[in-house]
Coordinates of C-alpha atoms in Angstrom, one line a residue:
X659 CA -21.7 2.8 -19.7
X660 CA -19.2 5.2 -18.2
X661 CA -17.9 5.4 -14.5
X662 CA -16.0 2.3 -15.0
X663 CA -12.5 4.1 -14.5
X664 CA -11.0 5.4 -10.7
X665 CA -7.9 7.8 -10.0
X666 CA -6.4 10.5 -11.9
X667 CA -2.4 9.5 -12.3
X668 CA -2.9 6.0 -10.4
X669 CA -6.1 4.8 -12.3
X670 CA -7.7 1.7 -12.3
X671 CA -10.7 0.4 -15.5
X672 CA -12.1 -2.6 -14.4
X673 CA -14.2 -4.3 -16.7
X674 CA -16.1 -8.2 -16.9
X675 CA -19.8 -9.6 -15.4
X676 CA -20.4 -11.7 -13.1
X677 CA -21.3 -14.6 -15.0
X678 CA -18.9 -13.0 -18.0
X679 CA -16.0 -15.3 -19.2
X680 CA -13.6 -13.0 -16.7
X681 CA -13.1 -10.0 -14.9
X682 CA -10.6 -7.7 -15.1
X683 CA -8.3 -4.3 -14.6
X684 CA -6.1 -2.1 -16.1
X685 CA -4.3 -0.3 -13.7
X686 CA -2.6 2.8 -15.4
X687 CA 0.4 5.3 -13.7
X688 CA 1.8 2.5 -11.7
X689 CA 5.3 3.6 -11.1
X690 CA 8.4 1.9 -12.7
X691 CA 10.6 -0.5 -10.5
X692 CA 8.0 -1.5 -8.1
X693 CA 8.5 -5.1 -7.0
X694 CA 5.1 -7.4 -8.0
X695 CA 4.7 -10.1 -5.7
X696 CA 2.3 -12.5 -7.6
X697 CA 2.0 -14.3 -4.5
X698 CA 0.7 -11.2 -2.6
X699 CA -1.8 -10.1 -5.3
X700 CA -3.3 -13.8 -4.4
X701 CA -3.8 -13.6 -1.0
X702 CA -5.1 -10.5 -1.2
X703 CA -7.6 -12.2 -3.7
X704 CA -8.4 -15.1 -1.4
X705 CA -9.2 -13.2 1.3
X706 CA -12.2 -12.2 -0.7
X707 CA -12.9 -15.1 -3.0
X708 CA -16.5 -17.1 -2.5
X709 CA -16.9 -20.2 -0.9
X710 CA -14.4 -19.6 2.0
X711 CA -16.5 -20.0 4.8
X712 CA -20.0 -20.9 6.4
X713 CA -20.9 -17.3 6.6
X714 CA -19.8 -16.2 3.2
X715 CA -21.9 -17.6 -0.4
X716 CA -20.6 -20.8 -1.4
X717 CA -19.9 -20.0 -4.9
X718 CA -16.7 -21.4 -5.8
X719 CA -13.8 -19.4 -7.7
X720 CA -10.3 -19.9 -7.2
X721 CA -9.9 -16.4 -8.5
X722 CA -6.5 -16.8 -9.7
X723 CA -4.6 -13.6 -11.4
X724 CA -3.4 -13.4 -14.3
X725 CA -0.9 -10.2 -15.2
X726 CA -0.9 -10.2 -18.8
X727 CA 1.5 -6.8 -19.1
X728 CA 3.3 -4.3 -17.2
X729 CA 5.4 -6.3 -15.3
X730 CA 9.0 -7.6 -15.9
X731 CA 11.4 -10.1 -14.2
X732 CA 9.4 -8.9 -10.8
X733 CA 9.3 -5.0 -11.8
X734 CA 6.4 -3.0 -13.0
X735 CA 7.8 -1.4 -16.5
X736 CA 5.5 2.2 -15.7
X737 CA 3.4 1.0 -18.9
X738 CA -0.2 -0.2 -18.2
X739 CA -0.7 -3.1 -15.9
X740 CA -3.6 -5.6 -17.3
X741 CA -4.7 -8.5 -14.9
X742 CA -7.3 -10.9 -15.6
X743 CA -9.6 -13.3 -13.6
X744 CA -11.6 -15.8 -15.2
X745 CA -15.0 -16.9 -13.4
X746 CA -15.1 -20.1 -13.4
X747 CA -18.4 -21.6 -11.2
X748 CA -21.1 -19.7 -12.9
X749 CA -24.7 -21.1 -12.6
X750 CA -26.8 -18.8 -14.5
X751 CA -30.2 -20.9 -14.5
X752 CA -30.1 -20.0 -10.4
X753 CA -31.3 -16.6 -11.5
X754 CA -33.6 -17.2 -14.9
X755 CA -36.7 -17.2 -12.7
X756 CA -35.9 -13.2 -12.3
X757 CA -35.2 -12.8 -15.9
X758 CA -38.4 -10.4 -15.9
X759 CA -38.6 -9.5 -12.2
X760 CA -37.2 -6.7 -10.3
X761 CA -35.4 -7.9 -6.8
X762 CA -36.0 -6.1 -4.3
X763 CA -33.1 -3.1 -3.4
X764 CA -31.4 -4.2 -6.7
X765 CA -30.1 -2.3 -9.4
X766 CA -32.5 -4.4 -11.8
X767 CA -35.1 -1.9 -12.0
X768 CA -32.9 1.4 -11.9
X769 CA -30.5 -0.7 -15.2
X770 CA -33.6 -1.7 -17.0
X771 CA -35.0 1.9 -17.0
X772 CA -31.4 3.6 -17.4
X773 CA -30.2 1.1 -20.4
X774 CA -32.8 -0.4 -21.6
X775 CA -31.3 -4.1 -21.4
X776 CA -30.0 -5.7 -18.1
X777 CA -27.8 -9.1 -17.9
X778 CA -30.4 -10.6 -15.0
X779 CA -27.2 -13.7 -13.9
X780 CA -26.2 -12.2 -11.0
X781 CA -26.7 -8.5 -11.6
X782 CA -24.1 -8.6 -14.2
X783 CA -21.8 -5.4 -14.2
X784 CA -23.5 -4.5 -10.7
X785 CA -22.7 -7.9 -9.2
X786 CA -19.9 -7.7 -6.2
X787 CA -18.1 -10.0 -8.2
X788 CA -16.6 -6.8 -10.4
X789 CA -14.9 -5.7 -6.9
X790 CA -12.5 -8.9 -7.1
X791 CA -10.7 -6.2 -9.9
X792 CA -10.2 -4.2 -7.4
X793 CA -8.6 -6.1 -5.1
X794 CA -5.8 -7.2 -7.4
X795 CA -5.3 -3.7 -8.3
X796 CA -5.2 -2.6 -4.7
X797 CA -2.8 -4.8 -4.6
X798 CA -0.3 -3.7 -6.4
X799 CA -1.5 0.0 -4.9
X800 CA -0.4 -2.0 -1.3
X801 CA 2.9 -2.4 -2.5
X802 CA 3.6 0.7 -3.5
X803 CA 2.6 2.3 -0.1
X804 CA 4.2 -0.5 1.9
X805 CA 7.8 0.9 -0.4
X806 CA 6.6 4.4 1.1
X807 CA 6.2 3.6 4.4
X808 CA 2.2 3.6 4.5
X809 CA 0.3 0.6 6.2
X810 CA -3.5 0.1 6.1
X811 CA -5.2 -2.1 8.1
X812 CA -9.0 -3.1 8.7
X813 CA -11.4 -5.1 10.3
X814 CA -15.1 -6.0 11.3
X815 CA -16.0 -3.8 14.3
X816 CA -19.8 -4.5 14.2
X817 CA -22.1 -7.0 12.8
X818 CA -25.9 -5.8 13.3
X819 CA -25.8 -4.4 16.9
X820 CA -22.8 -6.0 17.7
X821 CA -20.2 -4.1 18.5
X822 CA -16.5 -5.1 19.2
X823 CA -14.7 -2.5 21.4
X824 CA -12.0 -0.3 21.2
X825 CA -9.0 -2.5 20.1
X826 CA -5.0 -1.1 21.2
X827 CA -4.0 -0.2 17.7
X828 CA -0.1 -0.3 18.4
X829 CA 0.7 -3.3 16.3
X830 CA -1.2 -3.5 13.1
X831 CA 0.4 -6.7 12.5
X832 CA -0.9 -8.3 15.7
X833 CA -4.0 -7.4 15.0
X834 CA -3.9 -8.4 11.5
X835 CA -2.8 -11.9 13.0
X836 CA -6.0 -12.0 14.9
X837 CA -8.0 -11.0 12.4
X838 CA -7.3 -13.9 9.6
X839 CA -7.7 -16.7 12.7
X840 CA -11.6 -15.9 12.5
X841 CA -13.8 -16.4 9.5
X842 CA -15.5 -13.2 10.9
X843 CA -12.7 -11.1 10.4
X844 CA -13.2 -8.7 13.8
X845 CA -9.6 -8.4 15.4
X846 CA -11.5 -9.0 18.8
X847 CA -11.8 -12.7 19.6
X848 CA -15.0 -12.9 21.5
X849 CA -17.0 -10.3 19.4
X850 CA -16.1 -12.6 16.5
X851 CA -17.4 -15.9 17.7
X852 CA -20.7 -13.7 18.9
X853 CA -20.5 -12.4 15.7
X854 CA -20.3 -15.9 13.9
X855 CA -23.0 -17.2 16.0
X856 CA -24.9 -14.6 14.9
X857 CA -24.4 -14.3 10.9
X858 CA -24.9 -18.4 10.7
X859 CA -28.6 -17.7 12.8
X860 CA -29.3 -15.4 10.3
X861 CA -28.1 -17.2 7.6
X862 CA -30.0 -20.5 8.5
X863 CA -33.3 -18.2 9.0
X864 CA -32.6 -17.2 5.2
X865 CA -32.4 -13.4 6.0
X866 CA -29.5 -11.2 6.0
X867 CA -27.4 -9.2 8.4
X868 CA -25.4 -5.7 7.8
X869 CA -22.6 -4.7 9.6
X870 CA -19.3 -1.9 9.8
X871 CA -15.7 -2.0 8.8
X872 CA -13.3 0.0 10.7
X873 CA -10.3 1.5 8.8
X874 CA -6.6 2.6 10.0
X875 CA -4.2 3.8 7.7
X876 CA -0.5 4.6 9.6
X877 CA 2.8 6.0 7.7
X878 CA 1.0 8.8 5.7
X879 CA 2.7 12.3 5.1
X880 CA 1.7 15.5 5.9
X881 CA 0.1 17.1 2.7
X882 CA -1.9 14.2 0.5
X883 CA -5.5 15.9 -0.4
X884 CA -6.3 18.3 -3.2
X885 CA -8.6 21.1 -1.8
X886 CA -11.4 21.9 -2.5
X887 CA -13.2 19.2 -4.6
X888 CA -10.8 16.6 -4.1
X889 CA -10.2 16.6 -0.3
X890 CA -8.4 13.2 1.1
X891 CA -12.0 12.3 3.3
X892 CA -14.1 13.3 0.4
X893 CA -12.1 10.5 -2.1
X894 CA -12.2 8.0 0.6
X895 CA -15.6 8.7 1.0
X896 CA -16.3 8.5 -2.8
X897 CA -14.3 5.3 -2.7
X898 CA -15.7 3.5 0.0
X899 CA -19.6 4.3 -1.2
X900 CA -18.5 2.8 -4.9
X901 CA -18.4 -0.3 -2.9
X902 CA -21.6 -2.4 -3.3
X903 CA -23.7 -2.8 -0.1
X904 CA -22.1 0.6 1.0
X905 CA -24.5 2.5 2.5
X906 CA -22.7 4.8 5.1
X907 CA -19.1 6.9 5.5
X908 CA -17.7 8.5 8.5
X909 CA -14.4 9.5 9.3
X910 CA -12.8 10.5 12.9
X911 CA -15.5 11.6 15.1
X912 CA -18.1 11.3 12.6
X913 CA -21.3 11.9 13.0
X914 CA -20.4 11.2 17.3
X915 CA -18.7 14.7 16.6
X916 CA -22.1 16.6 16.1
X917 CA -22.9 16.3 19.4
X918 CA -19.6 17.6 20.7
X919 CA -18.9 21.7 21.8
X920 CA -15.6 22.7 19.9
X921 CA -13.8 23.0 23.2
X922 CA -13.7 19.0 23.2
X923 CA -13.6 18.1 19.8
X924 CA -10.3 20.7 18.5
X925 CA -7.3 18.6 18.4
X926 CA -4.9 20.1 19.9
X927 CA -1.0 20.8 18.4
X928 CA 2.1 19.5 20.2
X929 CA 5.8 18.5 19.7
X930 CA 6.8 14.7 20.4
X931 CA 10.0 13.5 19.4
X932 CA 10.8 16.3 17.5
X933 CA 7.7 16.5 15.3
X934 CA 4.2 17.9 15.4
X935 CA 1.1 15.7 16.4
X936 CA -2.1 16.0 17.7
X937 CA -3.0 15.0 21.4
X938 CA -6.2 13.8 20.5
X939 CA -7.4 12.8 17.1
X940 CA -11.3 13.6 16.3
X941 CA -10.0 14.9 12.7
X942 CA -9.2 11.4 11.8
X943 CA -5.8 12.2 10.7
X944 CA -7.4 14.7 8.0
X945 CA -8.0 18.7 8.3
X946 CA -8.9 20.9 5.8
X947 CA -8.8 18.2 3.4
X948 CA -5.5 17.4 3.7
X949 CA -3.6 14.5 5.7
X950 CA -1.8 16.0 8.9
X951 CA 0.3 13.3 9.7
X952 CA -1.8 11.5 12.3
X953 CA -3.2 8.0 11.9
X954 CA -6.4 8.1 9.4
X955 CA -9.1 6.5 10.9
X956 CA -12.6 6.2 9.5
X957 CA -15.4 3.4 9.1
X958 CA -17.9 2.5 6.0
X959 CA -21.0 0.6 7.1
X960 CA -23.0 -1.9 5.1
X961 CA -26.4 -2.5 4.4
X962 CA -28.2 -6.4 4.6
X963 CA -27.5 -8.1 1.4
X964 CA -30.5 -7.9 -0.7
X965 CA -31.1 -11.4 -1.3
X966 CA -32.9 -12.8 0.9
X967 CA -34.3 -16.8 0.2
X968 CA -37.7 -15.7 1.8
X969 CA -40.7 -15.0 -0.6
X970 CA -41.2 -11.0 -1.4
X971 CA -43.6 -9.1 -3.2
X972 CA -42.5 -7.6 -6.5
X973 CA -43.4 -6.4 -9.9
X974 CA -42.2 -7.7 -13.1
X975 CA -41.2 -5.7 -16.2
X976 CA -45.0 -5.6 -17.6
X977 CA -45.7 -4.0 -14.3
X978 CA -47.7 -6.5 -13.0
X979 CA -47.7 -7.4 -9.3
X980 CA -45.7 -11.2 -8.6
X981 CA -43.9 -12.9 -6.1
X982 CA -40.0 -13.2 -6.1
X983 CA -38.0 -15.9 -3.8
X984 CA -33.8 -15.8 -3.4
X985 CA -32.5 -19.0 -5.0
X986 CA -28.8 -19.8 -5.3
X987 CA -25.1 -18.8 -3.6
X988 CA -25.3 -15.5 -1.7
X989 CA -24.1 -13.9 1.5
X990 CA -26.0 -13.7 4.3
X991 CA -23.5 -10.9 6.0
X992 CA -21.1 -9.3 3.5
X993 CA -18.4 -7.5 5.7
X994 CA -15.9 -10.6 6.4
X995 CA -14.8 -10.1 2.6
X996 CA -15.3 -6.7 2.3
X997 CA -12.7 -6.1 4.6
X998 CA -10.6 -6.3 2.2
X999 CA -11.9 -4.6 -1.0
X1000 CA -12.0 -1.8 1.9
X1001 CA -8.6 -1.7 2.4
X1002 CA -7.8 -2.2 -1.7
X1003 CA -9.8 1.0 -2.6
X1004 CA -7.8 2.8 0.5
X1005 CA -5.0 1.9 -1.2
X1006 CA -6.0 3.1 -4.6
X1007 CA -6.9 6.4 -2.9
X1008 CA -4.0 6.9 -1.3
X1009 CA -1.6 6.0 -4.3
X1010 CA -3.2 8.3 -6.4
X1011 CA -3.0 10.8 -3.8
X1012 CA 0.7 10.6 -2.5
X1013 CA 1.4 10.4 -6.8
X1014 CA 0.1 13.9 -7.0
X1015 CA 1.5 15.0 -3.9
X1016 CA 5.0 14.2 -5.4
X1017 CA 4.1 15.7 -8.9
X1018 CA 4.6 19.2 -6.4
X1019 CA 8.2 18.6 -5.8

């Protein structure tokens, strides 16, 4: 299987199942004399860990990191860091009544045809579980931007057709604050006890709910994108559709923008406090593939999970027609913990990026 690998000088190979012995990454390029906070990594982890709420699945994993190499007295050493998770609360009988059925908008059928053999516990290599790796690289990719002066910050802006409005975006770590005192994760208060309300209704009607992350990233340089195949958006973009349940990317207008005439939507050049901005933004902090210096600002939406505990209709691997019903731990909304696998491949974007920005000078 390739495609298991991410970023050319700050890359990332993730690796592990979901009901595996572990998961895991190597994170390779990391610069020398970067300072590893274990206990950073961890939080990071727990913000996305099982079993943390009402409204996430109650799988239970402490997901606790191991570094097994590149680091030293607090320092990454430039050689390849290797970080390991065990799982530890598998419970593979939940899924061996699918051990010859296809679920429904799973990757069983497209893994099946494609390999010819599919671990059926949990999806295996497809689970959500492999994006825990992820997070504990994006870690590290966190503190190596917070060194440079780059903050990312993100948060539920819409659950269904919920939407929470337009938040004041001058202090990232207010909102941030706001944020992690609601199991939601939406930096508005109200939208996310309506949005609790309505996950749990969902939830105890065994169906699923989608919803949207909205992304800010503040402190980046003029000049990080590679035209023309690697533009900054088009990475992000890449990144943000690797994630599972990804089913949408847009990034400053968006698609809002194609029903604008240029004369509104051309952000405009001027001088404040001795350097060059933008009065208005609708690029997203991106033009011509490149970072301008202006706040990036984009959002990913996500689809319903695909487990549903409702009976479907289905086919099996003999082709024959059967009946296929959810059993076990799953989400009924994904977005509260993909708030932060959002903001880990954001990181790992933007650390490769700035990385090959400096290999210029």
């Amino acid at each position: 299987m390739a495609g298991n690998s991410f970023g050319q000088l700050f890359k990332i190979t993730t690796f592990g199942e979901s009901h595996g012995k572990a998961i895991g990454v190597i994170i390779d390029g990391c610069p020398p004399n970067i300072s590893i906070d274990e206990d950073f990594i961890q939080s990071e982890l727990d913000k996305r860990r099982p079993g943390q709420s009402k409204i996430t699945t109650q799988r239970k994993e402490s997901d606790t990191a191991q570094i097994l190499s590149g680091v030293f007295e607090g320092k990454s050493t430039g050689t390849p860091i290797a970080i390991l998770i065990p799982n530890e609360d598998q419970r593979s009988k939940d899924y061996s009544h699918i051990s010859d059925k296809y679920r429904p908008s799973h990757a069983d059928y497209t893994y099946q045809q494609k390999y010819g053999i599919r671990d059926y516990r949990g999806g295996g290599r497809s689970s959500a579980r492999e994006t825990a790796a992820r997070v504990a690289a994006g870690a590290i990719a966190k503190l190596y931007l917070k060194s440079q002066g780059i903050d990312i910050f993100a948060h539920v802006s819409a659950v269904g057709t919920l939407e929470a409005p337009n938040l004041d975006t001058t202090n990232l770590a207010t909102l941030l604050d706001v944020r992690e005192n609601n199991i939601a994760r939406c930096a508005d208060p109200a939208t996310a006890n309506e949005m609790i309300d309505l996950i749990d209704k969902v939830r105890k009607a065994g169906d699923t709910i989608g919803g949207k992350i909205s992304t800010i990233v503040r402190g980046v340089p003029v000049g990080l994108g590679e035209p023309v195949f690697d533009k900054l958006h088009a990475d992000l973009g890449k990144a943000m559709l690797s994630i599972n349940a990804v089913h949408g990317f847009e990034y400053g207008s968006g698609f809002s923008g194609s029903a604008m005439q240029g004369s509104e939507h051309n952000d405009i050049f001027v001088q404040e406090e001795g350097r060059v901005r933008t009065r208005t933004n609708f690029s997203g902090g991106i033009q011509g593939g490149i970072s301008n210096g202006m706040d990036i600002l984009f959002r990913t939406a996500f689809k319903p999970v695909a487990t549903i505990m409702r009976d479907q209709e289905t086919l099996n691997e003999a082709g024959d027609s059967t009946t296929i019903s959810g059993k076990g731990r799953h989400d009924p909304c994904v977005v509260s913990r993909a708030v932060i696998i959002v903001e880990a491949m954001t990181a790992l974007v933007l650390a490769d990026h700035l990385l090959r920005f400096k290999a210029y000078r």
